[in-house]
PDB file of C-alpha atoms and ligand atoms in Angstrom:
ATOM      1  CA  UNK B  23     126.047-321.152 -51.306  1.00 78.00           C
ATOM      2  CA  UNK B  24     124.752-320.178 -47.719  1.00 91.00           C
ATOM      3  CA  UNK B  25     126.166-319.747 -44.606  1.00 96.00           C
ATOM      4  CA  UNK B  26     125.618-322.132 -42.093  1.00 98.00           C
ATOM      5  CA  UNK B  27     125.299-321.027 -37.910  1.00 98.00           C
ATOM      6  CA  UNK B  28     125.723-323.298 -35.585  1.00 98.00           C
ATOM      7  CA  UNK B  29     124.520-322.825 -31.914  1.00 98.00           C
ATOM      8  CA  UNK B  30     127.733-323.690 -29.334  1.00 98.00           C
ATOM      9  CA  UNK B  31     126.010-321.819 -25.964  1.00 98.00           C
ATOM     10  CA  UNK B  32     122.961-320.172 -26.033  1.00 98.00           C
ATOM     11  CA  UNK B  33     123.679-319.966 -21.782  1.00 98.00           C
ATOM     12  CA  UNK B  34     126.598-317.892 -19.697  1.00 98.00           C
ATOM     13  CA  UNK B  35     128.221-318.518 -16.407  1.00 97.00           C
ATOM     14  CA  UNK B  36     125.676-320.562 -14.800  1.00 97.00           C
ATOM     15  CA  UNK B  37     126.918-324.384 -15.269  1.00 97.00           C
ATOM     16  CA  UNK B  38     123.931-325.806 -17.221  1.00 96.00           C
ATOM     17  CA  UNK B  39     123.919-329.261 -18.831  1.00 95.00           C
ATOM     18  CA  UNK B  40     121.353-327.857 -21.527  1.00 96.00           C
ATOM     19  CA  UNK B  41     122.779-324.302 -22.460  1.00 98.00           C
ATOM     20  CA  UNK B  42     126.867-323.922 -22.925  1.00 97.00           C
ATOM     21  CA  UNK B  43     128.309-320.590 -22.398  1.00 97.00           C
ATOM     22  CA  UNK B  44     127.504-317.768 -25.409  1.00 94.00           C
ATOM     23  CA  UNK B  45     128.850-319.212 -28.419  1.00 98.00           C
ATOM     24  CA  UNK B  46     128.165-320.355 -32.006  1.00 98.00           C
ATOM     25  CA  UNK B  47     130.240-321.029 -35.103  1.00 98.00           C
ATOM     26  CA  UNK B  48     129.423-319.146 -38.821  1.00 98.00           C
ATOM     27  CA  UNK B  49     130.992-321.865 -41.715  1.00 97.00           C
ATOM     28  CA  UNK B  50     130.826-319.572 -45.040  1.00 95.00           C
ATOM     29  CA  UNK B  51     132.248-321.105 -48.247  1.00 90.00           C
ATOM     30  CA  UNK B  52     136.057-323.013 -46.353  1.00 86.00           C
ATOM     31  CA  UNK B  53     135.949-320.650 -43.493  1.00 95.00           C
ATOM     32  CA  UNK B  54     134.506-321.317 -39.720  1.00 97.00           C
ATOM     33  CA  UNK B  55     134.453-318.414 -37.882  1.00 98.00           C
ATOM     34  CA  UNK B  56     134.306-318.963 -33.877  1.00 98.00           C
ATOM     35  CA  UNK B  57     132.209-316.449 -31.431  1.00 98.00           C
ATOM     36  CA  UNK B  58     133.438-316.698 -28.177  1.00 98.00           C
ATOM     37  CA  UNK B  59     134.770-319.480 -26.573  1.00 97.00           C
ATOM     38  CA  UNK B  60     133.908-319.659 -23.170  1.00 93.00           C
ATOM     39  CA  UNK B  61     133.951-323.498 -20.506  1.00 96.00           C
ATOM     40  CA  UNK B  62     133.004-325.914 -22.679  1.00 97.00           C
ATOM     41  CA  UNK B  63     133.498-324.770 -26.914  1.00 98.00           C
ATOM     42  CA  UNK B  64     135.477-327.647 -27.872  1.00 98.00           C
ATOM     43  CA  UNK B  65     133.600-330.799 -26.645  1.00 97.00           C
ATOM     44  CA  UNK B  66     130.655-328.631 -28.101  1.00 98.00           C
ATOM     45  CA  UNK B  67     132.610-327.971 -31.466  1.00 98.00           C
ATOM     46  CA  UNK B  68     132.244-331.677 -31.753  1.00 97.00           C
ATOM     47  CA  UNK B  69     128.977-332.447 -31.288  1.00 97.00           C
ATOM     48  CA  UNK B  70     128.420-330.110 -35.031  1.00 97.00           C
ATOM     49  CA  UNK B  71     130.943-331.762 -35.870  1.00 96.00           C
ATOM     50  CA  UNK B  72     133.918-329.395 -36.788  1.00 96.00           C
ATOM     51  CA  UNK B  73     137.670-329.880 -35.487  1.00 94.00           C
ATOM     52  CA  UNK B  74     139.516-327.084 -33.615  1.00 96.00           C
ATOM     53  CA  UNK B  75     142.159-327.778 -35.919  1.00 96.00           C
ATOM     54  CA  UNK B  76     139.678-325.712 -38.708  1.00 95.00           C
ATOM     55  CA  UNK B  77     138.682-322.552 -37.097  1.00 97.00           C
ATOM     56  CA  UNK B  78     139.881-320.343 -39.273  1.00 97.00           C
ATOM     57  CA  UNK B  79     139.095-316.905 -37.276  1.00 98.00           C
ATOM     58  CA  UNK B  80     137.860-316.380 -33.845  1.00 98.00           C
ATOM     59  CA  UNK B  81     135.824-313.574 -32.751  1.00 98.00           C
ATOM     60  CA  UNK B  82     136.151-312.382 -29.025  1.00 98.00           C
ATOM     61  CA  UNK B  83     133.425-310.317 -27.969  1.00 98.00           C
ATOM     62  CA  UNK B  84     134.864-309.100 -24.669  1.00 98.00           C
ATOM     63  CA  UNK B  85     137.165-310.700 -21.770  1.00 98.00           C
ATOM     64  CA  UNK B  86     134.681-311.895 -19.668  1.00 98.00           C
ATOM     65  CA  UNK B  87     135.232-315.633 -18.599  1.00 97.00           C
ATOM     66  CA  UNK B  88     131.973-316.914 -20.113  1.00 97.00           C
ATOM     67  CA  UNK B  89     133.059-315.574 -23.367  1.00 98.00           C
ATOM     68  CA  UNK B  90     137.285-316.337 -23.383  1.00 97.00           C
ATOM     69  CA  UNK B  91     137.725-318.669 -20.030  1.00 97.00           C
ATOM     70  CA  UNK B  92     138.322-321.441 -23.055  1.00 98.00           C
ATOM     71  CA  UNK B  93     141.237-319.750 -25.210  1.00 98.00           C
ATOM     72  CA  UNK B  94     144.088-320.968 -23.456  1.00 98.00           C
ATOM     73  CA  UNK B  95     142.949-324.837 -23.204  1.00 98.00           C
ATOM     74  CA  UNK B  96     142.144-324.439 -26.763  1.00 98.00           C
ATOM     75  CA  UNK B  97     145.396-322.767 -27.677  1.00 97.00           C
ATOM     76  CA  UNK B  98     146.980-326.175 -25.733  1.00 97.00           C
ATOM     77  CA  UNK B  99     145.281-327.878 -27.272  1.00 96.00           C
ATOM     78  CA  UNK B 100     146.076-327.012 -31.242  1.00 96.00           C
ATOM     79  CA  UNK B 101     149.469-327.760 -30.068  1.00 92.00           C
ATOM     80  CA  UNK B 102     148.792-331.520 -30.405  1.00 88.00           C
ATOM     81  CA  UNK B 103     149.040-334.518 -32.610  1.00 86.00           C
ATOM     82  CA  UNK B 104     152.602-333.060 -33.914  1.00 82.00           C
ATOM     83  CA  UNK B 105     152.878-332.379 -36.831  1.00 83.00           C
ATOM     84  CA  UNK B 106     149.266-330.792 -36.604  1.00 85.00           C
ATOM     85  CA  UNK B 107     146.539-331.104 -38.768  1.00 86.00           C
ATOM     86  CA  UNK B 108     145.407-327.814 -38.295  1.00 86.00           C
ATOM     87  CA  UNK B 109     144.531-326.851 -42.371  1.00 79.00           C
ATOM     88  CA  UNK B 110     145.062-323.012 -41.736  1.00 84.00           C
ATOM     89  CA  UNK B 111     146.561-320.002 -39.234  1.00 93.00           C
ATOM     90  CA  UNK B 112     144.052-319.208 -37.145  1.00 97.00           C
ATOM     91  CA  UNK B 113     143.549-315.662 -36.935  1.00 97.00           C
ATOM     92  CA  UNK B 114     141.705-313.646 -33.326  1.00 98.00           C
ATOM     93  CA  UNK B 115     139.872-310.414 -33.108  1.00 98.00           C
ATOM     94  CA  UNK B 116     138.921-308.511 -29.865  1.00 98.00           C
ATOM     95  CA  UNK B 117     139.078-305.502 -28.390  1.00 98.00           C
ATOM     96  CA  UNK B 118     141.932-303.307 -27.841  1.00 97.00           C
ATOM     97  CA  UNK B 119     143.988-304.522 -24.787  1.00 97.00           C
ATOM     98  CA  UNK B 120     143.403-308.231 -26.447  1.00 98.00           C
ATOM     99  CA  UNK B 121     147.607-307.696 -26.760  1.00 97.00           C
ATOM    100  CA  UNK B 122     148.098-306.972 -23.583  1.00 97.00           C
ATOM    101  CA  UNK B 123     145.868-309.459 -22.081  1.00 97.00           C
ATOM    102  CA  UNK B 124     146.994-312.104 -24.293  1.00 97.00           C
ATOM    103  CA  UNK B 125     150.697-310.977 -23.302  1.00 97.00           C
ATOM    104  CA  UNK B 126     149.415-311.825 -19.563  1.00 97.00           C
ATOM    105  CA  UNK B 127     148.137-315.445 -20.874  1.00 97.00           C
ATOM    106  CA  UNK B 128     151.270-316.237 -22.286  1.00 97.00           C
ATOM    107  CA  UNK B 129     153.105-315.687 -19.297  1.00 97.00           C
ATOM    108  CA  UNK B 130     151.408-318.535 -16.845  1.00 97.00           C
ATOM    109  CA  UNK B 131     150.910-320.315 -19.660  1.00 97.00           C
ATOM    110  CA  UNK B 132     154.022-320.042 -21.760  1.00 96.00           C
ATOM    111  CA  UNK B 133     155.089-322.087 -24.837  1.00 96.00           C
ATOM    112  CA  UNK B 134     152.116-324.291 -24.001  1.00 97.00           C
ATOM    113  CA  UNK B 135     149.550-321.576 -25.722  1.00 97.00           C
ATOM    114  CA  UNK B 136     152.083-320.067 -28.452  1.00 96.00           C
ATOM    115  CA  UNK B 137     151.931-320.655 -32.013  1.00 95.00           C
ATOM    116  CA  UNK B 138     154.160-320.208 -34.679  1.00 94.00           C
ATOM    117  CA  UNK B 139     153.044-316.894 -36.960  1.00 95.00           C
ATOM    118  CA  UNK B 140     151.933-319.159 -39.432  1.00 94.00           C
ATOM    119  CA  UNK B 141     149.397-321.181 -36.948  1.00 95.00           C
ATOM    120  CA  UNK B 142     148.241-317.795 -35.321  1.00 97.00           C
ATOM    121  CA  UNK B 143     147.608-313.926 -35.360  1.00 97.00           C
ATOM    122  CA  UNK B 144     146.181-311.793 -33.593  1.00 97.00           C
ATOM    123  CA  UNK B 145     144.048-308.625 -34.340  1.00 97.00           C
ATOM    124  CA  UNK B 146     143.560-306.020 -32.308  1.00 97.00           C
ATOM    125  CA  UNK B 147     140.428-303.876 -32.692  1.00 97.00           C
ATOM    126  CA  UNK B 148     139.766-299.944 -31.836  1.00 96.00           C
ATOM    127  CA  UNK B 149     136.906-299.326 -29.424  1.00 96.00           C
ATOM    128  CA  UNK B 150     136.984-296.209 -30.280  1.00 95.00           C
ATOM    129  CA  UNK B 151     134.734-296.654 -33.030  1.00 97.00           C
ATOM    130  CA  UNK B 152     134.425-298.745 -36.063  1.00 98.00           C
ATOM    131  CA  UNK B 153     136.807-301.109 -37.305  1.00 98.00           C
ATOM    132  CA  UNK B 154     137.252-303.337 -40.611  1.00 97.00           C
ATOM    133  CA  UNK B 155     138.838-306.336 -42.129  1.00 96.00           C
ATOM    134  CA  UNK B 156     139.051-307.790 -44.896  1.00 95.00           C
ATOM    135  CA  UNK B 157     138.961-311.268 -46.058  1.00 93.00           C
ATOM    136  CA  UNK B 158     138.294-313.225 -50.037  1.00 91.00           C
ATOM    137  CA  UNK B 159     135.229-314.718 -47.925  1.00 92.00           C
ATOM    138  CA  UNK B 160     133.438-312.303 -45.835  1.00 96.00           C
ATOM    139  CA  UNK B 161     134.058-308.678 -44.468  1.00 97.00           C
ATOM    140  CA  UNK B 162     134.313-307.851 -40.819  1.00 97.00           C
ATOM    141  CA  UNK B 163     132.859-304.305 -39.047  1.00 98.00           C
ATOM    142  CA  UNK B 164     133.586-303.693 -35.580  1.00 98.00           C
ATOM    143  CA  UNK B 165     131.517-301.243 -32.959  1.00 98.00           C
ATOM    144  CA  UNK B 166     131.881-300.674 -29.328  1.00 98.00           C
ATOM    145  CA  UNK B 167     128.298-301.920 -27.523  1.00 98.00           C
ATOM    146  CA  UNK B 168     127.859-301.154 -23.343  1.00 97.00           C
ATOM    147  CA  UNK B 169     128.767-303.566 -21.498  1.00 97.00           C
ATOM    148  CA  UNK B 170     133.172-303.775 -20.917  1.00 97.00           C
ATOM    149  CA  UNK B 171     135.465-301.015 -22.196  1.00 97.00           C
ATOM    150  CA  UNK B 172     136.968-303.825 -24.539  1.00 98.00           C
ATOM    151  CA  UNK B 173     133.274-305.212 -25.833  1.00 98.00           C
ATOM    152  CA  UNK B 174     132.252-305.061 -29.097  1.00 98.00           C
ATOM    153  CA  UNK B 175     129.765-306.177 -31.584  1.00 98.00           C
ATOM    154  CA  UNK B 176     130.220-307.695 -34.343  1.00 98.00           C
ATOM    155  CA  UNK B 177     129.113-307.268 -38.197  1.00 98.00           C
ATOM    156  CA  UNK B 178     130.144-309.805 -40.780  1.00 98.00           C
ATOM    157  CA  UNK B 179     129.067-310.156 -44.337  1.00 98.00           C
ATOM    158  CA  UNK B 180     128.936-312.892 -46.323  1.00 97.00           C
ATOM    159  CA  UNK B 181     130.389-313.081 -50.137  1.00 95.00           C
ATOM    160  CA  UNK B 182     127.017-313.918 -50.876  1.00 95.00           C
ATOM    161  CA  UNK B 183     125.812-310.686 -49.123  1.00 96.00           C
ATOM    162  CA  UNK B 184     124.375-312.227 -46.125  1.00 97.00           C
ATOM    163  CA  UNK B 185     124.850-309.883 -42.780  1.00 98.00           C
ATOM    164  CA  UNK B 186     124.823-311.617 -40.313  1.00 98.00           C
ATOM    165  CA  UNK B 187     125.801-309.831 -36.374  1.00 98.00           C
ATOM    166  CA  UNK B 188     126.558-310.546 -33.262  1.00 98.00           C
ATOM    167  CA  UNK B 189     125.678-308.058 -29.676  1.00 98.00           C
ATOM    168  CA  UNK B 190     128.643-310.156 -27.161  1.00 98.00           C
ATOM    169  CA  UNK B 191     127.268-308.870 -23.984  1.00 98.00           C
ATOM    170  CA  UNK B 192     125.651-305.419 -24.384  1.00 98.00           C
ATOM    171  CA  UNK B 193     123.157-303.057 -22.465  1.00 98.00           C
ATOM    172  CA  UNK B 194     121.239-300.854 -24.678  1.00 97.00           C
ATOM    173  CA  UNK B 195     122.820-298.850 -26.763  1.00 97.00           C
ATOM    174  CA  UNK B 196     122.661-296.986 -30.189  1.00 98.00           C
ATOM    175  CA  UNK B 197     125.350-298.885 -31.636  1.00 98.00           C
ATOM    176  CA  UNK B 198     124.057-302.082 -31.462  1.00 98.00           C
ATOM    177  CA  UNK B 199     121.425-300.605 -33.603  1.00 98.00           C
ATOM    178  CA  UNK B 200     124.128-299.200 -35.938  1.00 98.00           C
ATOM    179  CA  UNK B 201     125.656-302.319 -36.219  1.00 98.00           C
ATOM    180  CA  UNK B 202     122.498-304.162 -36.793  1.00 98.00           C
ATOM    181  CA  UNK B 203     121.027-302.120 -39.976  1.00 98.00           C
ATOM    182  CA  UNK B 204     118.950-304.129 -41.915  1.00 98.00           C
ATOM    183  CA  UNK B 205     120.766-307.221 -40.451  1.00 98.00           C
ATOM    184  CA  UNK B 206     119.472-311.019 -42.515  1.00 98.00           C
ATOM    185  CA  UNK B 207     120.043-312.176 -38.520  1.00 98.00           C
ATOM    186  CA  UNK B 208     120.898-310.579 -35.224  1.00 98.00           C
ATOM    187  CA  UNK B 209     122.164-312.925 -32.645  1.00 98.00           C
ATOM    188  CA  UNK B 210     121.802-310.575 -29.756  1.00 98.00           C
ATOM    189  CA  UNK B 211     121.695-311.216 -26.034  1.00 98.00           C
ATOM    190  CA  UNK B 212     118.471-311.288 -23.790  1.00 98.00           C
ATOM    191  CA  UNK B 213     120.269-312.331 -20.548  1.00 98.00           C
ATOM    192  CA  UNK B 214     117.295-311.842 -18.052  1.00 98.00           C
ATOM    193  CA  UNK B 215     113.635-311.998 -18.033  1.00 98.00           C
ATOM    194  CA  UNK B 216     111.618-308.679 -18.885  1.00 98.00           C
ATOM    195  CA  UNK B 217     111.406-307.347 -15.646  1.00 97.00           C
ATOM    196  CA  UNK B 218     114.627-308.468 -14.180  1.00 97.00           C
ATOM    197  CA  UNK B 219     117.126-306.039 -16.139  1.00 97.00           C
ATOM    198  CA  UNK B 220     120.391-306.312 -14.679  1.00 97.00           C
ATOM    199  CA  UNK B 221     123.256-303.589 -15.483  1.00 97.00           C
ATOM    200  CA  UNK B 222     125.658-304.637 -18.703  1.00 97.00           C
ATOM    201  CA  UNK B 223     122.293-306.482 -20.448  1.00 98.00           C
ATOM    202  CA  UNK B 224     119.435-307.193 -22.232  1.00 98.00           C
ATOM    203  CA  UNK B 225     115.543-308.028 -21.700  1.00 98.00           C
ATOM    204  CA  UNK B 226     114.072-309.815 -24.947  1.00 98.00           C
ATOM    205  CA  UNK B 227     111.680-306.500 -24.873  1.00 98.00           C
ATOM    206  CA  UNK B 228     114.798-303.758 -24.910  1.00 98.00           C
ATOM    207  CA  UNK B 229     116.560-306.651 -27.680  1.00 98.00           C
ATOM    208  CA  UNK B 230     113.612-307.076 -29.809  1.00 98.00           C
ATOM    209  CA  UNK B 231     113.357-302.463 -29.782  1.00 98.00           C
ATOM    210  CA  UNK B 232     116.500-302.568 -31.373  1.00 98.00           C
ATOM    211  CA  UNK B 233     116.005-305.354 -33.384  1.00 98.00           C
ATOM    212  CA  UNK B 234     112.840-303.808 -34.786  1.00 98.00           C
ATOM    213  CA  UNK B 235     114.832-300.207 -34.688  1.00 98.00           C
ATOM    214  CA  UNK B 236     117.417-301.961 -36.956  1.00 98.00           C
ATOM    215  CA  UNK B 237     114.672-303.349 -38.508  1.00 98.00           C
ATOM    216  CA  UNK B 238     116.787-307.202 -38.366  1.00 98.00           C
ATOM    217  CA  UNK B 239     114.855-309.769 -40.446  1.00 98.00           C
ATOM    218  CA  UNK B 240     115.458-312.233 -38.245  1.00 98.00           C
ATOM    219  CA  UNK B 241     115.973-311.781 -34.200  1.00 98.00           C
ATOM    220  CA  UNK B 242     118.097-315.156 -32.736  1.00 98.00           C
ATOM    221  CA  UNK B 243     118.024-314.463 -28.512  1.00 98.00           C
ATOM    222  CA  UNK B 244     121.108-315.651 -26.551  1.00 98.00           C
ATOM    223  CA  UNK B 245     122.974-315.572 -23.050  1.00 98.00           C
ATOM    224  CA  UNK B 246     119.789-316.392 -21.191  1.00 98.00           C
ATOM    225  CA  UNK B 247     120.703-317.114 -17.134  1.00 98.00           C
ATOM    226  CA  UNK B 248     118.402-319.729 -15.941  1.00 97.00           C
ATOM    227  CA  UNK B 249     115.633-316.869 -14.697  1.00 97.00           C
ATOM    228  CA  UNK B 250     115.035-316.861 -18.897  1.00 97.00           C
ATOM    229  CA  UNK B 251     113.869-320.897 -19.345  1.00 95.00           C
ATOM    230  CA  UNK B 252     110.897-319.820 -16.377  1.00 96.00           C
ATOM    231  CA  UNK B 253     108.692-317.423 -18.734  1.00 97.00           C
ATOM    232  CA  UNK B 254     108.090-316.983 -22.348  1.00 98.00           C
ATOM    233  CA  UNK B 255     111.162-315.662 -24.126  1.00 98.00           C
ATOM    234  CA  UNK B 256     109.327-314.583 -27.100  1.00 98.00           C
ATOM    235  CA  UNK B 257     106.070-313.394 -25.963  1.00 98.00           C
ATOM    236  CA  UNK B 258     107.981-310.984 -24.163  1.00 98.00           C
ATOM    237  CA  UNK B 259     110.265-310.121 -27.465  1.00 98.00           C
ATOM    238  CA  UNK B 260     106.887-310.450 -29.763  1.00 98.00           C
ATOM    239  CA  UNK B 261     105.596-307.023 -27.413  1.00 97.00           C
ATOM    240  CA  UNK B 262     108.914-305.292 -29.733  1.00 98.00           C
ATOM    241  CA  UNK B 263     109.485-306.797 -31.905  1.00 98.00           C
ATOM    242  CA  UNK B 264     107.196-308.567 -35.299  1.00 97.00           C
ATOM    243  CA  UNK B 265     109.861-310.722 -37.423  1.00 97.00           C
ATOM    244  CA  UNK B 266     110.491-314.043 -37.146  1.00 98.00           C
ATOM    245  CA  UNK B 267     112.319-314.639 -33.164  1.00 98.00           C
ATOM    246  CA  UNK B 268     114.229-317.991 -32.790  1.00 98.00           C
ATOM    247  CA  UNK B 269     115.373-318.809 -28.958  1.00 98.00           C
ATOM    248  CA  UNK B 270     118.765-320.533 -29.286  1.00 98.00           C
ATOM    249  CA  UNK B 271     119.136-323.615 -28.067  1.00 98.00           C
ATOM    250  CA  UNK B 272     122.931-325.584 -28.147  1.00 98.00           C
ATOM    251  CA  UNK B 273     123.077-327.291 -31.429  1.00 98.00           C
ATOM    252  CA  UNK B 274     120.722-325.593 -33.234  1.00 98.00           C
ATOM    253  CA  UNK B 275     121.137-324.952 -36.782  1.00 98.00           C
ATOM    254  CA  UNK B 276     120.393-322.537 -38.585  1.00 98.00           C
ATOM    255  CA  UNK B 277     120.945-320.593 -42.438  1.00 97.00           C
ATOM    256  CA  UNK B 278     121.607-317.261 -42.904  1.00 96.00           C
TER     257      UNK B 278
HETATM  258 ZN1   ZN K 317     129.582-310.010 -20.263  1.00 80.48          ZN
HETATM  259 ZN1   ZN K 318     127.991-313.247 -21.151  1.00 80.48          ZN
END
């Protein structure tokens, strides 16, 4: 069975009625993989028809609030009602330093966000290089990217051998080309338009150059600051990439 992608947020920290902070869902077999957890993600999941209790894996790209800001509320919400309708354990994946970050968060919220080990696990991935995690239904590879010391890009191969890669937030870097190698779909940030590049982020022509260098089959651009909605992002990306380009919109559904 093909894996399905639902864009939950195609935006940034800037409040927007159209674009939530960057996040998406990957449904593969019985597993529901959530990528990033910024403000409004639980509401978008409801709009997508998915309960928070159905999320089996949460992949955090880095600790900026637009990617992690709803984590405490998400865990708090998992505690109610009792007995819990949570069908499976939630495993959170994040880069080096997450355990410390999470302990500090628990220092603030205490038992409100503490779940027993049979309901929540944390996997801290290495940000020195490649790291891997295998499950019966998919395989995950991570590699650090150029944004924050804890920043990771994720490569997920489903049971059918289809590959999805998520850049997280990243500037131009060779690791993004390496991890995206021959991916079926690259969900890649293009935070600002060409001509308005900001350190730590990509622009459409650079995202296209990475997708071309990695021979990516389909490029999904996301994480759009408001300036992106005033220009032709696809045309800017087309200057460097010939394959299919999708401009993410909230609640857009894609097949991997
Ligand atoms: Zn960021
Ligand atoms: Zn961001």
